[in-house]
CSV table of C-alpha atoms in Angstrom, one decimal:
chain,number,residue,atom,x,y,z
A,1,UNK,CA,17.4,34.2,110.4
A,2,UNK,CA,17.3,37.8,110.2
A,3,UNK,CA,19.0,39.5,106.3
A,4,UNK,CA,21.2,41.1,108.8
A,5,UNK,CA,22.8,38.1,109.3
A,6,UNK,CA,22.9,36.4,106.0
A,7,UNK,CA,26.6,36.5,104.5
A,8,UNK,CA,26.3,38.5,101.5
A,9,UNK,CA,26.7,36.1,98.3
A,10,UNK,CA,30.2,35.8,96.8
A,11,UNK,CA,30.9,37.9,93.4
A,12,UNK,CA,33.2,37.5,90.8
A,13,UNK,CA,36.9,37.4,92.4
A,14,UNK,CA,39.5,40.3,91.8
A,15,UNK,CA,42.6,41.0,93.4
A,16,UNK,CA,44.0,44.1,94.4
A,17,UNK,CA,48.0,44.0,95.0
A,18,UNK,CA,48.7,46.6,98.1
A,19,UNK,CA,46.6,47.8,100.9
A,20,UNK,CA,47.5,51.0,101.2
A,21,UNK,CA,45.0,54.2,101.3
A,22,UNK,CA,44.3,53.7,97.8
A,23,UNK,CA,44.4,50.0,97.3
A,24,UNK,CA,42.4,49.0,100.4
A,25,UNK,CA,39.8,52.3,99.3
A,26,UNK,CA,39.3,50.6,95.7
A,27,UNK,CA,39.1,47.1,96.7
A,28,UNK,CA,36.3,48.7,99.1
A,29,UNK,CA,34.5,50.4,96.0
A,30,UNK,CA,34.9,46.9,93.9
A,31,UNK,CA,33.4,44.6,97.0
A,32,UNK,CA,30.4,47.1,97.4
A,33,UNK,CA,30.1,46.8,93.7
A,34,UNK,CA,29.2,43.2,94.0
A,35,UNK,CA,33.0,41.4,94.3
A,36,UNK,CA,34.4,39.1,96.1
A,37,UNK,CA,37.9,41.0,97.4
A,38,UNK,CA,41.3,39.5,97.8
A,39,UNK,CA,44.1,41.9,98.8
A,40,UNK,CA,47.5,41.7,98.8
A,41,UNK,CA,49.3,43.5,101.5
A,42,UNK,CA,52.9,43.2,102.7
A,43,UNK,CA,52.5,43.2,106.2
A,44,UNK,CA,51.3,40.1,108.0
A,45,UNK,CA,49.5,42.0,110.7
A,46,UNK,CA,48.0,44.2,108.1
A,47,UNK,CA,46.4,41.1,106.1
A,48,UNK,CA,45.1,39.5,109.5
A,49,UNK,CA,43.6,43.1,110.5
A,50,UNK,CA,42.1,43.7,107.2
A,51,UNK,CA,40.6,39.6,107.3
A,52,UNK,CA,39.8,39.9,110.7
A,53,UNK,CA,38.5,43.4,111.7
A,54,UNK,CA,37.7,44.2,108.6
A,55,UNK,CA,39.5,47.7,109.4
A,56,UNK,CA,42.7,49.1,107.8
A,57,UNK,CA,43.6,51.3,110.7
A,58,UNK,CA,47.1,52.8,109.3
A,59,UNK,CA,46.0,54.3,106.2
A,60,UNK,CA,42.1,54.9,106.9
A,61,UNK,CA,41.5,55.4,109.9
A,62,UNK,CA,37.3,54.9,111.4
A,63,UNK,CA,36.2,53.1,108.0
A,64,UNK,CA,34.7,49.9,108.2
A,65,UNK,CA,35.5,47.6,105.6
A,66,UNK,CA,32.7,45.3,103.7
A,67,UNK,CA,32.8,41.6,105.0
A,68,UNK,CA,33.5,40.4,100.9
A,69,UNK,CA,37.0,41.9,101.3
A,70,UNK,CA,39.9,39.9,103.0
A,71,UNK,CA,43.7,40.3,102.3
A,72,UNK,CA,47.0,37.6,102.5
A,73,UNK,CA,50.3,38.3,102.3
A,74,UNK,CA,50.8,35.2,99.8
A,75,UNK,CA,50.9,36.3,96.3
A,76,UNK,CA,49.9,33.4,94.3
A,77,UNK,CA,46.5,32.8,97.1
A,78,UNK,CA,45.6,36.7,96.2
A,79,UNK,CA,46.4,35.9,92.5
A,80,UNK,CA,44.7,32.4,92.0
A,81,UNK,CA,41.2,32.5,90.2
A,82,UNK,CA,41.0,36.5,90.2
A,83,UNK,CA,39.0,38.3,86.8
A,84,UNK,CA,40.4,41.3,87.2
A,85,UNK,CA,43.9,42.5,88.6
A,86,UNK,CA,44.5,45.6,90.2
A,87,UNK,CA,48.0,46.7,91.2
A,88,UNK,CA,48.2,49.6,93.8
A,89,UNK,CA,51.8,50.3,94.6
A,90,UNK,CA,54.3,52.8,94.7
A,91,UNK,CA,55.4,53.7,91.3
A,92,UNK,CA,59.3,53.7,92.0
A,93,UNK,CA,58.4,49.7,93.0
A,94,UNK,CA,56.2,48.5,90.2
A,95,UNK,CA,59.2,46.9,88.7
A,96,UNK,CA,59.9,44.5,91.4
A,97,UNK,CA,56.5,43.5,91.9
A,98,UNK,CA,55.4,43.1,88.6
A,99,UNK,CA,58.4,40.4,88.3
A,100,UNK,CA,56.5,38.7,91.2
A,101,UNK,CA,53.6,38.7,89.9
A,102,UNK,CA,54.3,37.5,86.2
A,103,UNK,CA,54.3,34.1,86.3
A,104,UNK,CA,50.7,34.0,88.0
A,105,UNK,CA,49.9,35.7,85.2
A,106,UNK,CA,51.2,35.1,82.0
A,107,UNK,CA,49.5,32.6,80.8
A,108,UNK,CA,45.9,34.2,81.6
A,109,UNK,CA,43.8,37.1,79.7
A,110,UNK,CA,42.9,38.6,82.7
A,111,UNK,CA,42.8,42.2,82.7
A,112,UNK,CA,45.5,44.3,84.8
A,113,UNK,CA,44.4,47.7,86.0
A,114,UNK,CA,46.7,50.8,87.1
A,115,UNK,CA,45.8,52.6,89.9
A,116,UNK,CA,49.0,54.6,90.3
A,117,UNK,CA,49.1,57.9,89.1
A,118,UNK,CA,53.9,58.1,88.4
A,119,UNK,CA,56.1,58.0,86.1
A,120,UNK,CA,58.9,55.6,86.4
A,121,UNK,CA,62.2,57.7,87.5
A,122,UNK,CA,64.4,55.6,85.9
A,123,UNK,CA,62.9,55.1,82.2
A,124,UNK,CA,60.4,58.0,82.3
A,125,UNK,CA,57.4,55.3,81.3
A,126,UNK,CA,54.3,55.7,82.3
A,127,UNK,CA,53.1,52.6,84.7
A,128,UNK,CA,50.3,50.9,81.7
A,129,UNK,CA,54.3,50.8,79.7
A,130,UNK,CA,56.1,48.9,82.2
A,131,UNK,CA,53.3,47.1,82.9
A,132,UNK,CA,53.4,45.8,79.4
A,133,UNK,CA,57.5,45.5,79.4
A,134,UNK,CA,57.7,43.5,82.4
A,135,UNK,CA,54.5,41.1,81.5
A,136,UNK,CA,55.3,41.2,78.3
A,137,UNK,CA,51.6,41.2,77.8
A,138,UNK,CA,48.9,42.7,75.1
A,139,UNK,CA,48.0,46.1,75.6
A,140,UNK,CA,44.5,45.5,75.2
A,141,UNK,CA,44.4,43.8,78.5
A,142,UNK,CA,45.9,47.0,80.6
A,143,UNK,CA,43.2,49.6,81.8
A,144,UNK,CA,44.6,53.1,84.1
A,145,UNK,CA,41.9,54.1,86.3
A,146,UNK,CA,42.7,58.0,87.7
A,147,UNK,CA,40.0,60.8,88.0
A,148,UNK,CA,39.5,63.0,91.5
A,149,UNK,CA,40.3,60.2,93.8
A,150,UNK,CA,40.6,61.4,97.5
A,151,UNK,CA,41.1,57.8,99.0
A,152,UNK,CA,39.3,59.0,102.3
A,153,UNK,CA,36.4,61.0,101.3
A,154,UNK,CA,35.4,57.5,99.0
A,155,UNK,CA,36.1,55.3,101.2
A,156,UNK,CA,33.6,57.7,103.6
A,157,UNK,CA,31.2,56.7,99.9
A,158,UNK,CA,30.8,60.6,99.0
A,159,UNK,CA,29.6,60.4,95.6
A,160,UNK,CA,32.6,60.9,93.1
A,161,UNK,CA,33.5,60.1,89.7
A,162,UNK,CA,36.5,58.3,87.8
A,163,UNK,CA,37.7,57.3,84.1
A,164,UNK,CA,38.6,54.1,82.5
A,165,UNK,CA,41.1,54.0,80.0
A,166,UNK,CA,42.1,51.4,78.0
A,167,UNK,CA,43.2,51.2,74.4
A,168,UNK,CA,40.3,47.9,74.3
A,169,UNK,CA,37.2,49.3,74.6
A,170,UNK,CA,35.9,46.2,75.5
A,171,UNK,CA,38.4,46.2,78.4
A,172,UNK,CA,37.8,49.5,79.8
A,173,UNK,CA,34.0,48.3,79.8
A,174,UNK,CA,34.7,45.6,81.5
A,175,UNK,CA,36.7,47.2,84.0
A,176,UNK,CA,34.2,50.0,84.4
A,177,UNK,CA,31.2,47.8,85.0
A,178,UNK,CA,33.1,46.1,88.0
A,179,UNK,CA,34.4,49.4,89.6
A,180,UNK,CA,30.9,51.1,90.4
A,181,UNK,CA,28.3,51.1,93.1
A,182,UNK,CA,25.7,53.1,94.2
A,183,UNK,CA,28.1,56.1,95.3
A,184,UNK,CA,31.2,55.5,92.6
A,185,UNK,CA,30.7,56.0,88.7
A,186,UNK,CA,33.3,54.9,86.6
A,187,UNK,CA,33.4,56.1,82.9
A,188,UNK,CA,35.9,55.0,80.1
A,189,UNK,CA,37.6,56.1,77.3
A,190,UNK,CA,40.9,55.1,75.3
A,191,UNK,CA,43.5,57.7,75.7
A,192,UNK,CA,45.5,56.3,78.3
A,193,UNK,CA,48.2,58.9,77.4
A,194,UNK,CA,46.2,61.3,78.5
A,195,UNK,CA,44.5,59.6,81.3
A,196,UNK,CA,47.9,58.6,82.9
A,197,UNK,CA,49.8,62.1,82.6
A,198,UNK,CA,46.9,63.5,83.9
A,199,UNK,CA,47.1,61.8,87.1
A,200,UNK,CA,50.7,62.4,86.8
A,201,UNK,CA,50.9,65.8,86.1
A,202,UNK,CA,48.1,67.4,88.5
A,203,UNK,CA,50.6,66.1,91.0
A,204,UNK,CA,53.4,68.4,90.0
A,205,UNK,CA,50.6,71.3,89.6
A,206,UNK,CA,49.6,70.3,93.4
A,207,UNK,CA,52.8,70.3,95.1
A,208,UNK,CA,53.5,74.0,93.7
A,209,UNK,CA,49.9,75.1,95.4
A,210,UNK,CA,51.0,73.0,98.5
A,211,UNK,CA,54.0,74.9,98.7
A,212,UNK,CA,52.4,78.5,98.1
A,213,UNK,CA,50.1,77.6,100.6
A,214,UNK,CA,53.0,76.8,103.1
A,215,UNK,CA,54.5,80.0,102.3
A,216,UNK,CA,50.8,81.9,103.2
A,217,UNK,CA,49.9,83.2,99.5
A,218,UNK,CA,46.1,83.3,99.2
A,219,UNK,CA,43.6,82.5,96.4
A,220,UNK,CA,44.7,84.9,93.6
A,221,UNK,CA,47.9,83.0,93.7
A,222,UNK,CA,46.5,79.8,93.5
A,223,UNK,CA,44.1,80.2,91.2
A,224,UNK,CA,46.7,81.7,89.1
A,225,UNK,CA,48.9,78.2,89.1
A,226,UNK,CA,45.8,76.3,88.7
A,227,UNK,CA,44.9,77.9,85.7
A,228,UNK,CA,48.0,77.7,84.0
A,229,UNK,CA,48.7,74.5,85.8
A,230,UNK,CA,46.1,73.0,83.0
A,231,UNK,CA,47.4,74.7,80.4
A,232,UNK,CA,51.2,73.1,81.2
A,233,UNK,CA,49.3,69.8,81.8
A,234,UNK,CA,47.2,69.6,78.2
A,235,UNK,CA,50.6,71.3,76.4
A,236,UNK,CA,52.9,68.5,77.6
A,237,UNK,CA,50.2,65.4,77.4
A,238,UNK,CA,49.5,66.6,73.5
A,239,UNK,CA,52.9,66.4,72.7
A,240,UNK,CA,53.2,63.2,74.4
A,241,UNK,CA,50.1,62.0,71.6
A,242,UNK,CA,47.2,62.9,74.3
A,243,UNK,CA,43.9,64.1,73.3
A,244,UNK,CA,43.3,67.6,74.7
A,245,UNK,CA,39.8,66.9,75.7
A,246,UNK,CA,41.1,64.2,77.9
A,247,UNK,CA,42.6,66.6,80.1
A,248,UNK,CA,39.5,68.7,80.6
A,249,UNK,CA,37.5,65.9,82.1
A,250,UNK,CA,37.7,63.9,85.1
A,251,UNK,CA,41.3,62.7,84.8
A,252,UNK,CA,43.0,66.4,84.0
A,253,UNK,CA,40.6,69.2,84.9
A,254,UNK,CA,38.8,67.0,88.0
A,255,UNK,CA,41.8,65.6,89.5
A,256,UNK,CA,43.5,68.7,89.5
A,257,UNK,CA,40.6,70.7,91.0
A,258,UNK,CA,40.3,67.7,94.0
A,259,UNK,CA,44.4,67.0,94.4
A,260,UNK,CA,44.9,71.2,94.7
A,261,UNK,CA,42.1,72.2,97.4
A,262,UNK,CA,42.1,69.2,99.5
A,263,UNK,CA,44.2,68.4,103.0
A,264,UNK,CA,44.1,64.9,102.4
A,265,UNK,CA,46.2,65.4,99.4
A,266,UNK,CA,49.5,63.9,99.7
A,267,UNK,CA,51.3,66.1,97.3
A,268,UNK,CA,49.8,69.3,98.6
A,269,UNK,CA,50.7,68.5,101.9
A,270,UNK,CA,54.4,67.6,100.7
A,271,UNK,CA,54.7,70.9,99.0
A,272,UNK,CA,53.0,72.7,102.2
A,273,UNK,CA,55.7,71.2,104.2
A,274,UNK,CA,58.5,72.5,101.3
A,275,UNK,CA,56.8,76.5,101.5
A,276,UNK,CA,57.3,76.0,105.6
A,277,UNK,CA,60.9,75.2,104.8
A,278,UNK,CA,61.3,71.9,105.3
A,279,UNK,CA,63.7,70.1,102.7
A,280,UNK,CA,63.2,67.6,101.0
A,281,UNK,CA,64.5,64.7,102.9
A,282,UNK,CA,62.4,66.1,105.7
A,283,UNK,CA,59.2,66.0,103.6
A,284,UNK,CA,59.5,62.5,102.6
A,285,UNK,CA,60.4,61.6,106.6
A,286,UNK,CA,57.3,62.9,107.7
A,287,UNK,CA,54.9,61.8,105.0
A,288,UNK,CA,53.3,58.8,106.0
A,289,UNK,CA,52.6,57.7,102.7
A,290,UNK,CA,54.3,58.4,99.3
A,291,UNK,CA,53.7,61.4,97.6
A,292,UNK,CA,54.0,60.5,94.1
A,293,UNK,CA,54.5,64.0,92.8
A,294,UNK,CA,57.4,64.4,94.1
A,295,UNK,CA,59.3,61.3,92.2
A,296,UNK,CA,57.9,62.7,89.2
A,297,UNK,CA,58.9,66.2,88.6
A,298,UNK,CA,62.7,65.2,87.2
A,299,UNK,CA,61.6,62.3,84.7
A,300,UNK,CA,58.6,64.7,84.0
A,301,UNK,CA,60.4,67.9,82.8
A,302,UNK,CA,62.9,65.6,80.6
A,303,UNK,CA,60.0,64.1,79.1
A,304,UNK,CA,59.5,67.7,78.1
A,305,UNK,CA,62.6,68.8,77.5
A,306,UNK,CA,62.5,65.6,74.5
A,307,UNK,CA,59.3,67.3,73.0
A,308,UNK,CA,60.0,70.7,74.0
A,309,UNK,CA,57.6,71.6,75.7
A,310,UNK,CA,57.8,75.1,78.4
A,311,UNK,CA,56.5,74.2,81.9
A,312,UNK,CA,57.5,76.4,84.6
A,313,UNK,CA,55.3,75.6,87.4
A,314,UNK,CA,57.0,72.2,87.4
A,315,UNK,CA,60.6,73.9,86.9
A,316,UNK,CA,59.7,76.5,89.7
A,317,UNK,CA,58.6,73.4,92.1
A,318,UNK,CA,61.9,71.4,91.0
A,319,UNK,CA,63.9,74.8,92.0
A,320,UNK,CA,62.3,74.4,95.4
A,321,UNK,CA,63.1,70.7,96.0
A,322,UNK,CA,66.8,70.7,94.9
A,323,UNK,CA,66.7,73.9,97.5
A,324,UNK,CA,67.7,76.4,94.6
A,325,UNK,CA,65.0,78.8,95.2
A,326,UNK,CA,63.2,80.3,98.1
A,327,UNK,CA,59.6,78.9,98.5
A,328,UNK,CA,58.2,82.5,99.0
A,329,UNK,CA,59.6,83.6,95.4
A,330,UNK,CA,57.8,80.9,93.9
A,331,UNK,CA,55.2,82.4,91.0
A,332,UNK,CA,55.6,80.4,87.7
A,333,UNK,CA,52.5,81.7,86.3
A,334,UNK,CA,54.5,85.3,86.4
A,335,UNK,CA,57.4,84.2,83.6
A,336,UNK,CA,57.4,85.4,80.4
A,337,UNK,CA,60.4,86.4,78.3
A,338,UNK,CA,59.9,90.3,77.9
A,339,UNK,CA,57.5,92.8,79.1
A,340,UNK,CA,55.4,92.5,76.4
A,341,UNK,CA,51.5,91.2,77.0
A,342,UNK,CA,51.0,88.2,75.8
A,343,UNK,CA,47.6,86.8,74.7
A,344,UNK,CA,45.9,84.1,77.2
A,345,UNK,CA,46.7,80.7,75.4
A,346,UNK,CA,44.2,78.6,77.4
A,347,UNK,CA,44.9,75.4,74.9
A,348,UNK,CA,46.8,74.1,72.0
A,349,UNK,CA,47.6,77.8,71.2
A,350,UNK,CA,44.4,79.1,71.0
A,351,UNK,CA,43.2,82.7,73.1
A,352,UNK,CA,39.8,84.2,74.0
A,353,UNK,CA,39.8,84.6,77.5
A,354,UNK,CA,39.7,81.4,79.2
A,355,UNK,CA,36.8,79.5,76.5
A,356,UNK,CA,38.5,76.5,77.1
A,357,UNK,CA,38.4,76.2,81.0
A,358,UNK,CA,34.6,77.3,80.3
A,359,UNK,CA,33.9,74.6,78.5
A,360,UNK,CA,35.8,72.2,80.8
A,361,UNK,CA,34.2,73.6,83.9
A,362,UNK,CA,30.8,73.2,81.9
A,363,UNK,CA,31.4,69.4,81.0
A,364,UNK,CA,32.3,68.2,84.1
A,365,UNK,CA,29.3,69.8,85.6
A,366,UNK,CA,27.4,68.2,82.9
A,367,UNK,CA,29.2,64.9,83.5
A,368,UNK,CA,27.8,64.7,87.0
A,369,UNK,CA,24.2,66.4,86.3
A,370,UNK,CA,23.8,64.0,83.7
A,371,UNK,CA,25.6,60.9,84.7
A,372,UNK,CA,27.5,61.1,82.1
A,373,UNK,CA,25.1,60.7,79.3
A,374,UNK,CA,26.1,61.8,75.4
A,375,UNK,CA,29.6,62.4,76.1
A,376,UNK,CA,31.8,61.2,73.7
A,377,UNK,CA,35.0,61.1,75.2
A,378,UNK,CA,34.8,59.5,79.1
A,379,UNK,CA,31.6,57.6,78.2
A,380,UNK,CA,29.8,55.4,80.7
């Protein structure tokens, strides 16, 4: 018999709970990493096409999916024997699933892994804190995965990056050795604060240059929002107990870089749609897919409004959405209170001319030149 045809050997089994571009994408990284795949989806036809045809034609579209992946629409058969848990689902629904997943689950160790990037609109938690609230579960066992994760471009397996974060060591590790493969690194660290608002945050940051793009602004102007975009992103996740230097690696400064200049954004696409002048009821009709940013802004900017923090990109965007400001007057990074100059604060109230998006240009560079070698914060 040819290799061709030898079944590969079945891994270690981990679930991943919804098939959309994301979920079906990591549960692709994971199965070429050595697993043996079960998703969840909620669609019959969905599971059968993912089992079947090993394709997920709805939400990426041309990629063939490895034969150790198959997907059911019964909870407890995804659930039943799994290591690891990954839960890929709209943030605004965690909730409701996790309450359908808890009593596969309680009684385990098995580590639960976060691959949404929200806030919950209601509470204003991040999605590791309801994830511990409804499980009622130990910390230790809940890692956030985030980091510049185009769900297309990896599921095409361009080389890319992502961070681990769990407050275990041991379970970010863990997590991080079964999420790579020969073109996806995973790193780790324990700030999940930091981790999680960064994914959060570069959302808000994204729809803003979505919607200057809409309106036809050019590169000065988005360059300008990015820029300051990081600053408003490491201000708000500091006071939230972040480490700064979380949000200059790969789930601030690198997500925010990727989620900004891409089309296959979902939140710069939503906020291109908002500077054409669609409204907001018109955005989320069109979008295929959820668009997480936009959910976010309102819990976001009360979460700093608590620790009062100043974010005006996200204010400006906000403006836009409950259709109180023009899309073409949009230009956060302009406010200031008077005339006078003020020094470039880059982070944590420091100035000197942009040294801190130096050095966070410099050590993501050195991140992926070096494979992440001697870096003491998202460590391989």
């Amino acid at each position: 018999m040819s290799r061709k045809n030898v079944a590969p050997a079945a891994g270690p089994k981990v679930a991943v709970i919804g098939a959309g571009s994301w979920g079906t994408t990591f549960g692709k990284i994971l199965a070429d990493g050595g697993a043996s795949v079960v998703m969840w989806a909620r669609r019959p036809e969905l599971a059968a096409e993912i089992t079947e045809s090993k394709r997920n034609s709805r939400y990426l579209s041309g990629i063939n999916l490895p034969r150790t992946m198959t997907a059911t629409t019964d909870l407890a058969e995804a659930l039943r024997g799994a290591e690891q848990i990954y839960l890929s689902v709209p943030s605004q629904t965690l909730r409701e699933n996790l309450a359908a997943i808890k009593p596969f689950v309680e009684h385990t160790d098995v580590p639960i892994v976060s691959l949404m990037k929200g806030v919950e609109k209601s509470t204003g938690l991040r999605m590791s804190q309801v994830i511990e609230q409804v499980l009622q579960c130990d910390p230790a066992r809940i890692a956030v995965a985030s980091g510049p994760n185009l769900a297309l471009e990896i599921a095409r397996e361009q080389p890319t990056a992502a961070v681990i974060s769990s407050l275990s060591p041991e379970t970010a590790e863990a997590v991080a050795r079964r999420a790579r493969n020969r073109y996806f690194r995973s790193f780790v660290n324990t700030d999940v604060i930091g981790t999680e608002f960064g994914g959060v945050l570069k959302n808000l940051i994204a729809v803003a240059i979505g919607i200057v793009d809409g309106v036809g602004y050019g590169e000065n102007t988005k360059a300008s929002i990015i820029t300051r975009g990081l600053v408003e992103m490491t201000d708000f996740a500091v006071a939230q107990g972040a480490k700064p230097e979380t949000l200059q690696g790969l789930a601030g400064l690198g997500d925010l870089i990727a989620t900004c200049q891409s089309p296959l954004s979902r939140n710069n696409t939503a906020g291109r749609l908002l500077g054409q002048g669609y409204g907001y009821k018109e955005v989320v009709a069109q979008m295929q897919q959820t668009a997480e940013g936009l959910a976010s802004v309102a819990p976001v900017l009360q979460l700093a409004k608590q620790v009062g923090v100043d974010m005006p990109i996200v204010q400006q965007v906000k403006m836009v959405l409950d259709g109180t400001m023009d899309p073409r007057d949009i230009a956060p990074h302009l406010t200031t209170d008077d005339d006078q100059p003020q020094g470039e604060r880059t982070q944590n109230d420091q100035t000197g001319g942009g040294g801190a998006l130096r050095r966070a240009l410099q050590r993501a560079f050195d991140q992926f030149r070096h494979g992440g070698r001697g870096s003491a914060v998202d460590r391989p």
